Structures are given as C-alpha cells and as structure tokens.
Amino acid sequence: MIKSHSTLLALSLSAAFVAAASLSTKSTASWWSPGQGTPLPEFATYDNEQGQLGVLNTSGQLDTKGHPFFEAIGTNGRACVTCHQPSDAMSLSVRTIRERWTATGGKDPLFAAVDGMNCPSLPPGDPRSHSQLLDRGLFRVALPWPPLRADGTRIDPEFTIEVVRDPGGCNMDPRYGLNSATPTISVYRRPRPVANTKYTTHQNFGVGPFIGKNGMPSATDPETGKPTSMNLMSDARAATLAVQAQDAASTHLQLAGTLSAAQTARITAFERQVYIAQVARRDAGSLVEPDGPPAFGPRNLAADDAGVLGNNTTRYVFPLAGKWTHLPRTGDETENARSASRESIARGHDVFMFRTFWIRDSMHLNSVGLGNPVKRTCATCHGMHMTGMDTANGWMDIGTTNLPWATEVPLNPWTEARPQMPLFRVTCKPGVRPHPFLGRVIYTQDPGRGLISGLCNDVGTIVMEQFRGLAARAPYFSNGSAATLRELADFYDRRYNIGYSEQEKQDLVNFLGAL
C-alpha cells in the first residue's frame, strides 16, 4: 500500500528527531528563553558538533533583564533572541529547533503560527504544519505582490508570477495567498546571524550611490541619507539595523505598534557590539592561541577593518599568515593528529583563495563585464576581508533557488520523498528583455530580490551571507538546501563543474568549519 504524503512526512520528521538527539553535543541550558534575565558574559563559549563557538560582547557583560532584544516585547511570546541564539552563532540551527520541539511539545513561541508554521491556517502543534522549520530551519516570509516601495507605493513588476507547486499550502490559501484580498507570496528562508554587524553594515569599499552590479540607486539610510551596504537580509529589503529591527518586531514578534526610539537604540547597540566565530575544533584544538592565524576568533573580528576587499594577497579574505602550512611532527600521536588537522585547514584556505574554476551563467556576476564564463576562485565573490561576504552591495543568482540548479526532490518510483519547497513560474512580460541565462520563463523556489524590485534579472538573486560561525548554524544557503558543509561544497562542485578532489573537498570543509 502506498503511504500518504502526510504520513511519510511525519515518519521522516520522527526519524530526524531521533538522529538529531543521538548526535547532540549541546546542553539544553544553552537555550535563551525570552525574559530569562541571565547576564550575557563579555565572552562565552558554546559547544557544537565541530568544537566551540565564541561569543564576544565588546562593551562587556550585558544585563539582559528588561533588554528589548531578550524580552518578549510582541504579542506571541517571542523575543529577538528566540531566533538569534548565542549558541547558534546568533542565528538558529535545525538541531536546536528540533530540540525545542521535543522539549516543549511544539509549544515554544519559536513555533508561532505567523511564520513558524508553513501557513498559519494549518493545524497547530502538528509537526507536518511546521515541516519547513523542522526540516530546514526555514521561517515563512510573507511579501506583498506586487511589491511596494519604501514609501508604500506599488511597483509595476516586469514579470508575472504563478504558483506551480505549493506544498505548504500558503500561496494558494484563500486568506494568506496570492489570490487573497491582500495578495501575498510566501517564501521560506533561514535567519541570518545578528553579529559581526560592523561588516554587514560597512560604508567603505564597494558602497556608493549606485549598485555596482546593476547601476540602480543604492538604498539609503533614512536617518542620514547615506548609501548602505544592503547586506543585512537575503533580499536586501531592510537598509539599516534600525529598519530591520522594526520590520522584525512587527512581523516575527507581532508587536502591536512600533518599537520606541529607546528600544530600537538598545537593540541596535547590542547588535553592533556582539561578535561570533568558532574558537576551537575537536580535531585541531584551539583556533585562538597566542600568535595563531589572525583570521580566527571573534576578538580578531572585532579588532579588524570592515569593508576591505580581501581577494588579494595584500589583505586576504581570511589571513592565516602562513601559520599552519607545514607543522613539525613529534612522537606524540595526539599532537601529530592536531597538526595534520591544522594543515588541512590551511590547505582548505588555499582551495578557497586560489583554486580556480570556470564561473558561468550567474546573474549579476557573469553579467557585469567579467565575462561568461570567467575563470576565478571562491574569493572572487566572497571577497570581504574577515567575513567572506561581498564588499559591494548587490545580489547574485548561483542557482540555489532557481531551476535547473536548485535542489529538487526527484519524483520517481524509487523514492517516497516529495518536494517541500514551493515552485513558482515567473514570466517576463512582453517588451522586457528576457533573463540573459534563463530566458523569458523562469522556475524558482524563491524569487529572491525579484520580489522586492520586480525586475526579471533579479529573480532568484540572493544577498550572500557571512561565513563566520558556520559550524554552529547548519543548514546552509538561504533555503537551507545544504544540510552540511560537505553538501555546500558538493553543490558548488556540481554547479560550476569544478572537479574538486576528495582531499580538496575535505580540506575546504575543515577550513569553513573553523571560521
């Protein structure tokens, strides 16, 4: 007998919970509940699967009692910290999400219907209603269609959009969907780390009045009028930390009204003082020993310069200073194993920095005068010193959400799995130039920046994210399609036909896990 989709999903979630529990290295004491009131130390460490994460508060110990980042200031019991946990690199891992489900029977405010469910109209408390969050760590992001400008006026989009597949049920829902009284498109995305914001909000190299990748005007700070980096969110819709805080409070926390000026100031001040990075690996030992590689640890992040182009041998994206290239061997097996692991990290750095491959058919990368294809390295795009973000404002499509490259569940008799991500058909209107790489009709799981700009060339484009604290916050990509760092490396290897050796992949994974 063929099992129903809902039954299969429930079984897969149960199996996932068992697997997560068996691998867990993290104490439930690391969870920060709203209103907990515990001081956040100047420096704290949290265990994760690959070692330890360090969390640094540059202004010293923080009293969280009454602090608007740590208090449930909205109506659904959540605080900012609910989705930006210190132990998860100020983001949220699937491991932690599943632990909270098990510990609270799905009743934690984390699972609030507004975005912790695939759609608010589904039965609450049923894991099938929360599958996006439980399986991939994705929250529902509801965006108006057609898109709105910052002043509330409508944009006339260059494309039409149709719902091809809607496993979560929200895009076709009569109350919440595309054909509702307030037409809305629901996409599902990972929470980004609220840390190292000196880098995500920099106003140095690459930030100017116009976006370098498409010539459009940059978003500006409503308080100062200055251009912004547009690096805060997957679709760049919030220009500053203050704007993002107001948006998150009204949507994710369901705050009645708006944040006060004092609340906004306290939230953004905290976000500017907190730095996160891995500080130890189980195989390589401490990453922050005196006179160690200057790329590692939150203290080096706090001390270094933001908005610096690092895809060169003058400033390097992640400077190792040659510290771990060739290490001596002794008669101690433990020391030798640690040295071998550190050398692997150093080789992984060189794969990231110097291993060339052909990059092709990537919007806002191959379309900006570099050529198609162009032979470059990972550091070409992930070039910001100390973070691996893009120093220039803008967004790219590497295929994580657009077909044919996006991860899709194969539909055949040999698998019972079914797609969980929505699928949209985007058609560029007559008179609009078709997408240079995907043509006039595009199939996408998430139109990305296109839902904000309404531009055909922005469909599926995503703002790249920082690389710090990766070991603490799996899964990866905006749609959680890479469950592990190895899956992330495999995606790039297939997407660009790189031809990594097994050794190169493992070294690259070890390096990324040390950041």
Coordinates of C-alpha atoms in Angstrom, one line a residue, residues 171 173-184:
N171 CA 0.5 30.6 -1.6
D173 CA -4.6 29.8 0.7
P174 CA -7.7 32.0 0.3
R175 CA -6.7 34.2 3.3
Y176 CA -2.9 34.3 3.0
G177 CA -2.2 33.5 -0.6
L178 CA -1.6 35.1 -4.0
N179 CA -5.3 35.4 -4.8
S180 CA -6.4 36.6 -1.4
A181 CA -7.8 40.1 -0.6
T182 CA -4.2 41.2 0.1
P183 CA -2.1 39.3 -2.5
T184 CA 0.9 37.8 -0.8

